Amino acid sequence: MELATITAGQVFVLFILIGAGFVGAKSGVIKQEGKKAFSDLLIYLVVPAMIIDSYMSKFDSKVFGNLMWAFLISAILLLSGLGISFLLTAKQKGKDVAILRFSCIFPNAAYMGFPLIRALFGAEGLLYASAFVTMFNVLLWTVGYAIVSGEIKLKAVLKNVLATPVLVSVAIGLVLYLTQLPVPQLLRQPINLLGSMNTALSMVITGMIIAGSSMKRLLANKKILFVIAVRMLVVPVVCFAIYYVTSRFGILEAIGLSTMVMQVLLIQESCPTAAMTSVFAVQFGHDEDLAAGAVVITTFLSILTLPILALLMSGVV
């Protein structure tokens, strides 16, 4: 029950921050043109600082073992989501299939996931969350890029993957964690302060996205209902089933995996549609309303679905 209560409270806090971004954008205090600058600040500075900060902790062999499992399980979960989405869209036709699939496959693991994980599980939870986002980015810039662009250029894909700020910061963090190199307080404090901006900044950006969208127009697109069903219902149900089976039959205990790892990863996989969906829709000429609607509406619905998932995982229901 405690996990569910904390999740519900944290999601409510996140939506207050989203409301601040929404009001700021609607009132003109925050200009919509600033959304790109805020996003760049978040992706290239704040999130990397938060990840590196989470790795600047005392080495623990058990935590490191859990982290290695987190990379593997993250890949399995993401590929499972991909398989489910392709299976359910197999009969879909038309030019919107690509962005429809992308909306269903990729969760908002960083924008919505990181703030929630940090509040629920602290620095250790962020380690496992960074593993998920690492695998997310690898899949995003390979399979995801191929889906929305209709082609795949190996050189361009490798460049995008290797240059992703999250992957670079995870690599730096792992070096610091494994070598236990001492980081002066003069550097640790600003890194920590920058990382602490993640929750507020990511939610304000989300509020700005919502403010710049026409809810009436978004809701008129019936294909969004399909995205809602897959990303906010089917995927979380599958995630809970995985958690139930691995916990109930002692699989987690048998491999020495912490329950926290599974909870972190499953919450991330159950997050709303990735904000990157809108970016790719614009870049490759897909239906922008469908992409924006998927992001906005699934984000709204997550205030219900994420606490319910946490409630289920806590064993109350």
XYZ file of C-alpha atoms in Angstrom:
317
model
C 0.000 0.000 0.000
C 2.887 2.376 0.794
C 4.263 2.142 -2.771
C 0.844 2.903 -4.250
C 0.253 5.832 -1.865
C 3.655 7.360 -2.636
C 3.103 6.855 -6.371
C -0.332 8.502 -6.290
C 1.032 11.438 -4.296
C 4.045 11.824 -6.570
C 1.981 11.664 -9.759
C -0.296 14.348 -8.260
C 2.771 16.512 -7.567
C 3.934 15.972 -11.146
C 0.574 17.119 -12.470
C 0.741 20.273 -10.334
C 4.086 20.991 -12.009
C 2.514 20.204 -15.395
C -0.242 22.680 -14.456
C 2.391 25.324 -13.743
C 3.862 24.831 -17.219
C 0.371 24.863 -18.750
C -0.671 28.106 -16.994
C 2.679 29.719 -17.730
C 2.393 28.924 -21.449
C -1.307 29.849 -21.728
C -0.766 33.167 -19.949
C 2.202 34.031 -22.135
C 4.627 34.229 -19.199
C 6.499 31.300 -20.769
C 6.788 31.564 -24.538
C 6.130 28.432 -26.619
C 9.315 29.216 -28.542
C 11.227 28.466 -25.335
C 10.051 24.840 -25.311
C 12.904 23.718 -27.579
C 15.505 25.482 -25.411
C 14.044 23.925 -22.243
C 14.066 20.484 -23.865
C 17.691 20.870 -24.943
C 18.638 21.981 -21.425
C 16.910 18.913 -19.994
C 18.331 16.375 -22.447
C 21.882 17.676 -22.739
C 22.579 18.932 -19.228
C 20.029 18.144 -16.518
C 19.338 14.432 -17.187
C 23.043 13.572 -17.691
C 23.888 15.376 -14.434
C 21.162 13.452 -12.594
C 22.412 10.108 -13.945
C 26.053 10.810 -13.106
C 25.006 11.959 -9.626
C 23.175 8.662 -9.027
C 26.350 6.705 -9.883
C 28.503 8.686 -7.451
C 27.856 6.300 -4.583
C 29.756 3.606 -2.728
C 30.299 0.435 -4.747
C 28.057 -2.453 -3.725
C 28.494 -5.815 -5.464
C 24.820 -6.699 -4.964
C 23.645 -3.385 -6.446
C 26.055 -3.853 -9.358
C 24.663 -7.335 -9.981
C 21.138 -5.909 -9.956
C 22.274 -3.214 -12.408
C 23.566 -5.805 -14.890
C 20.251 -7.662 -14.636
C 18.467 -4.320 -15.166
C 20.136 -3.875 -18.567
C 19.067 -7.357 -19.690
C 15.512 -7.152 -18.335
C 15.059 -3.665 -19.810
C 15.934 -5.016 -23.252
C 13.475 -7.896 -22.812
C 10.659 -5.561 -21.688
C 11.212 -3.091 -24.513
C 11.369 -5.846 -27.117
C 8.205 -7.358 -25.628
C 6.451 -4.001 -25.993
C 7.676 -3.815 -29.557
C 6.375 -7.321 -30.294
C 2.978 -6.578 -28.736
C 2.643 -3.341 -30.707
C 3.565 -4.947 -34.037
C 1.185 -7.827 -33.365
C -1.743 -5.522 -32.562
C -1.065 -3.242 -35.537
C -0.496 -6.056 -38.043
C -3.839 -5.391 -39.750
C -3.533 -1.591 -39.624
C -3.098 0.096 -42.979
C -2.311 3.584 -44.215
C 0.354 6.231 -43.771
C -0.274 6.575 -40.019
C 0.813 3.026 -39.131
C 4.433 4.042 -38.484
C 3.664 6.773 -35.937
C 0.889 4.611 -34.463
C 3.384 1.813 -33.788
C 5.985 4.221 -32.468
C 3.430 5.726 -30.041
C 2.604 2.284 -28.664
C 6.178 0.987 -28.405
C 8.090 3.792 -26.724
C 7.257 4.990 -23.172
C 8.099 8.379 -21.680
C 10.698 6.699 -19.478
C 12.827 9.794 -18.919
C 10.364 12.710 -18.689
C 7.761 10.866 -16.590
C 9.814 7.889 -15.440
C 12.856 9.529 -13.863
C 10.989 11.964 -11.586
C 8.709 9.185 -10.372
C 11.525 6.668 -9.815
C 13.603 9.226 -7.954
C 10.735 9.970 -5.577
C 9.842 6.312 -5.024
C 13.229 4.598 -4.892
C 15.938 7.241 -4.506
C 19.460 7.106 -5.984
C 19.588 3.305 -6.242
C 16.346 3.272 -8.201
C 17.821 5.823 -10.614
C 20.707 3.443 -11.351
C 18.265 0.821 -12.582
C 16.185 3.479 -14.338
C 19.294 4.636 -16.224
C 19.789 1.061 -17.453
C 16.260 1.079 -18.861
C 16.707 4.448 -20.566
C 20.026 3.280 -22.029
C 18.348 0.298 -23.692
C 15.400 2.550 -24.613
C 17.724 4.883 -26.517
C 19.453 2.023 -28.316
C 16.061 0.709 -29.477
C 14.783 4.219 -30.244
C 17.659 5.107 -32.559
C 17.700 1.733 -34.321
C 14.272 0.126 -34.652
C 12.339 3.301 -33.748
C 14.256 5.437 -36.230
C 13.723 2.819 -38.943
C 9.972 2.714 -38.254
C 9.400 6.465 -38.614
C 11.975 7.206 -41.329
C 11.248 4.151 -43.460
C 14.950 3.505 -43.855
C 18.007 2.754 -41.777
C 21.506 4.117 -42.377
C 23.969 2.232 -40.190
C 26.468 5.094 -39.945
C 23.821 7.644 -38.961
C 22.239 5.247 -36.451
C 25.566 4.465 -34.767
C 26.357 8.175 -34.579
C 22.979 8.925 -32.964
C 23.242 6.041 -30.491
C 26.815 6.786 -29.391
C 26.182 10.524 -29.125
C 23.022 10.162 -27.012
C 23.582 12.181 -23.798
C 22.030 9.442 -21.641
C 24.430 6.782 -22.949
C 27.435 9.086 -22.528
C 26.425 9.940 -18.945
C 25.814 6.255 -18.105
C 29.310 5.423 -19.411
C 30.835 8.208 -17.281
C 28.765 7.125 -14.283
C 29.815 3.482 -14.608
C 33.486 4.487 -14.709
C 33.059 6.563 -11.547
C 31.073 3.782 -9.838
C 33.420 0.924 -10.729
C 36.681 2.768 -10.089
C 35.358 4.709 -7.087
C 37.308 7.745 -8.259
C 36.952 10.528 -5.683
C 34.915 13.450 -7.008
C 35.586 16.760 -5.216
C 32.618 18.301 -3.411
C 33.181 21.389 -5.545
C 32.032 19.290 -8.534
C 29.580 16.972 -6.774
C 27.380 19.794 -5.519
C 26.738 21.532 -8.865
C 26.138 18.130 -10.522
C 23.617 17.310 -7.801
C 21.924 20.706 -8.104
C 21.645 20.400 -11.888
C 20.216 16.885 -11.576
C 17.660 18.117 -9.062
C 16.132 20.325 -11.761
C 14.926 17.266 -13.713
C 11.504 16.787 -12.149
C 10.328 20.397 -12.308
C 11.775 21.129 -15.739
C 10.484 17.971 -17.441
C 6.963 18.521 -16.090
C 6.901 22.211 -17.044
C 7.847 21.195 -20.602
C 5.011 18.653 -20.597
C 2.600 21.387 -19.475
C 3.780 23.608 -22.321
C 3.164 20.778 -24.818
C -0.391 20.391 -23.511
C -0.984 24.155 -23.618
C 0.067 24.256 -27.254
C -2.345 21.482 -28.242
C -6.046 21.597 -29.066
C -7.647 18.924 -26.884
C -10.831 18.994 -28.958
C -8.909 18.309 -32.148
C -6.734 15.645 -30.497
C -9.717 13.761 -29.058
C -11.389 13.744 -32.468
C -8.696 11.390 -33.777
C -10.030 7.879 -33.155
C -6.608 6.305 -33.668
C -5.541 7.842 -30.361
C -7.980 5.467 -28.654
C -5.956 2.580 -30.068
C -2.734 4.049 -28.651
C -4.420 4.525 -25.267
C -5.609 0.912 -25.248
C -2.178 -0.507 -26.089
C 0.191 1.810 -24.187
C -1.943 2.453 -21.101
C -3.823 -0.842 -20.775
C -2.284 -3.788 -22.628
C 1.365 -2.965 -21.836
C 0.792 -2.307 -18.084
C -1.296 -5.509 -17.815
C 1.510 -7.514 -19.422
C 4.022 -5.818 -17.107
C 1.999 -6.726 -14.044
C 1.630 -10.301 -15.282
C 5.430 -10.525 -15.597
C 5.876 -9.119 -12.098
C 3.236 -11.450 -10.658
C 4.732 -14.592 -12.201
C 8.356 -13.769 -11.345
C 7.426 -12.848 -7.759
C 4.824 -15.521 -7.062
C 6.963 -18.413 -8.286
C 10.200 -17.235 -6.671
C 12.019 -16.479 -9.933
C 13.383 -13.154 -8.663
C 14.637 -14.780 -5.481
C 16.171 -17.684 -7.407
C 18.355 -15.375 -9.520
C 19.087 -13.054 -6.601
C 17.317 -10.067 -8.143
C 15.926 -7.291 -5.959
C 12.174 -6.707 -6.183
C 12.952 -3.005 -6.521
C 14.632 -3.612 -9.876
C 11.502 -5.164 -11.366
C 9.262 -2.467 -9.903
C 11.451 0.315 -11.343
C 11.644 -1.231 -14.805
C 7.973 -2.153 -15.007
C 6.869 1.326 -13.936
C 9.086 2.804 -16.653
C 7.769 0.446 -19.330
C 4.213 1.415 -18.285
C 4.789 5.160 -18.671
C 2.783 7.188 -21.246
C 3.840 7.670 -24.863
C 7.331 9.121 -25.334
C 7.575 12.860 -25.997
C 9.991 11.989 -28.828
C 6.953 10.793 -30.795
C 5.977 14.382 -31.604
C 9.540 15.279 -32.599
C 9.765 12.397 -35.079
C 6.278 13.099 -36.427
C 7.365 16.625 -37.364
C 10.751 15.522 -38.692
C 9.444 12.768 -40.970
C 6.084 14.250 -41.996
C 3.744 11.989 -40.022
C 0.391 12.969 -38.481
C 1.404 15.592 -35.890
C -2.028 15.644 -34.230
C -1.941 11.877 -33.721
C 1.538 12.076 -32.224
C 0.750 15.040 -29.965
C -2.564 13.509 -28.910
C -0.896 10.227 -27.988
C 1.653 12.051 -25.826
C -0.776 14.450 -24.164
C -3.701 12.123 -23.474
C -1.652 9.142 -22.280
C 0.216 11.526 -19.965
C -3.113 12.616 -18.465
C -4.237 9.017 -18.048
C -1.001 8.023 -16.312
C -2.206 9.813 -13.183
C -4.571 6.843 -12.812
C -2.690 3.967 -14.411
C 0.678 4.362 -12.662
C -0.750 4.394 -9.090
C -2.968 1.420 -9.975
C 0.060 -0.508 -11.241
C 1.971 0.360 -8.071
C -1.012 -0.723 -5.996
C -1.092 -4.080 -7.789
C 2.647 -4.554 -7.392
C 2.487 -3.769 -3.686
C 0.269 -6.834 -3.280
C -2.792 -5.004 -1.955
C -5.045 -5.999 -4.838
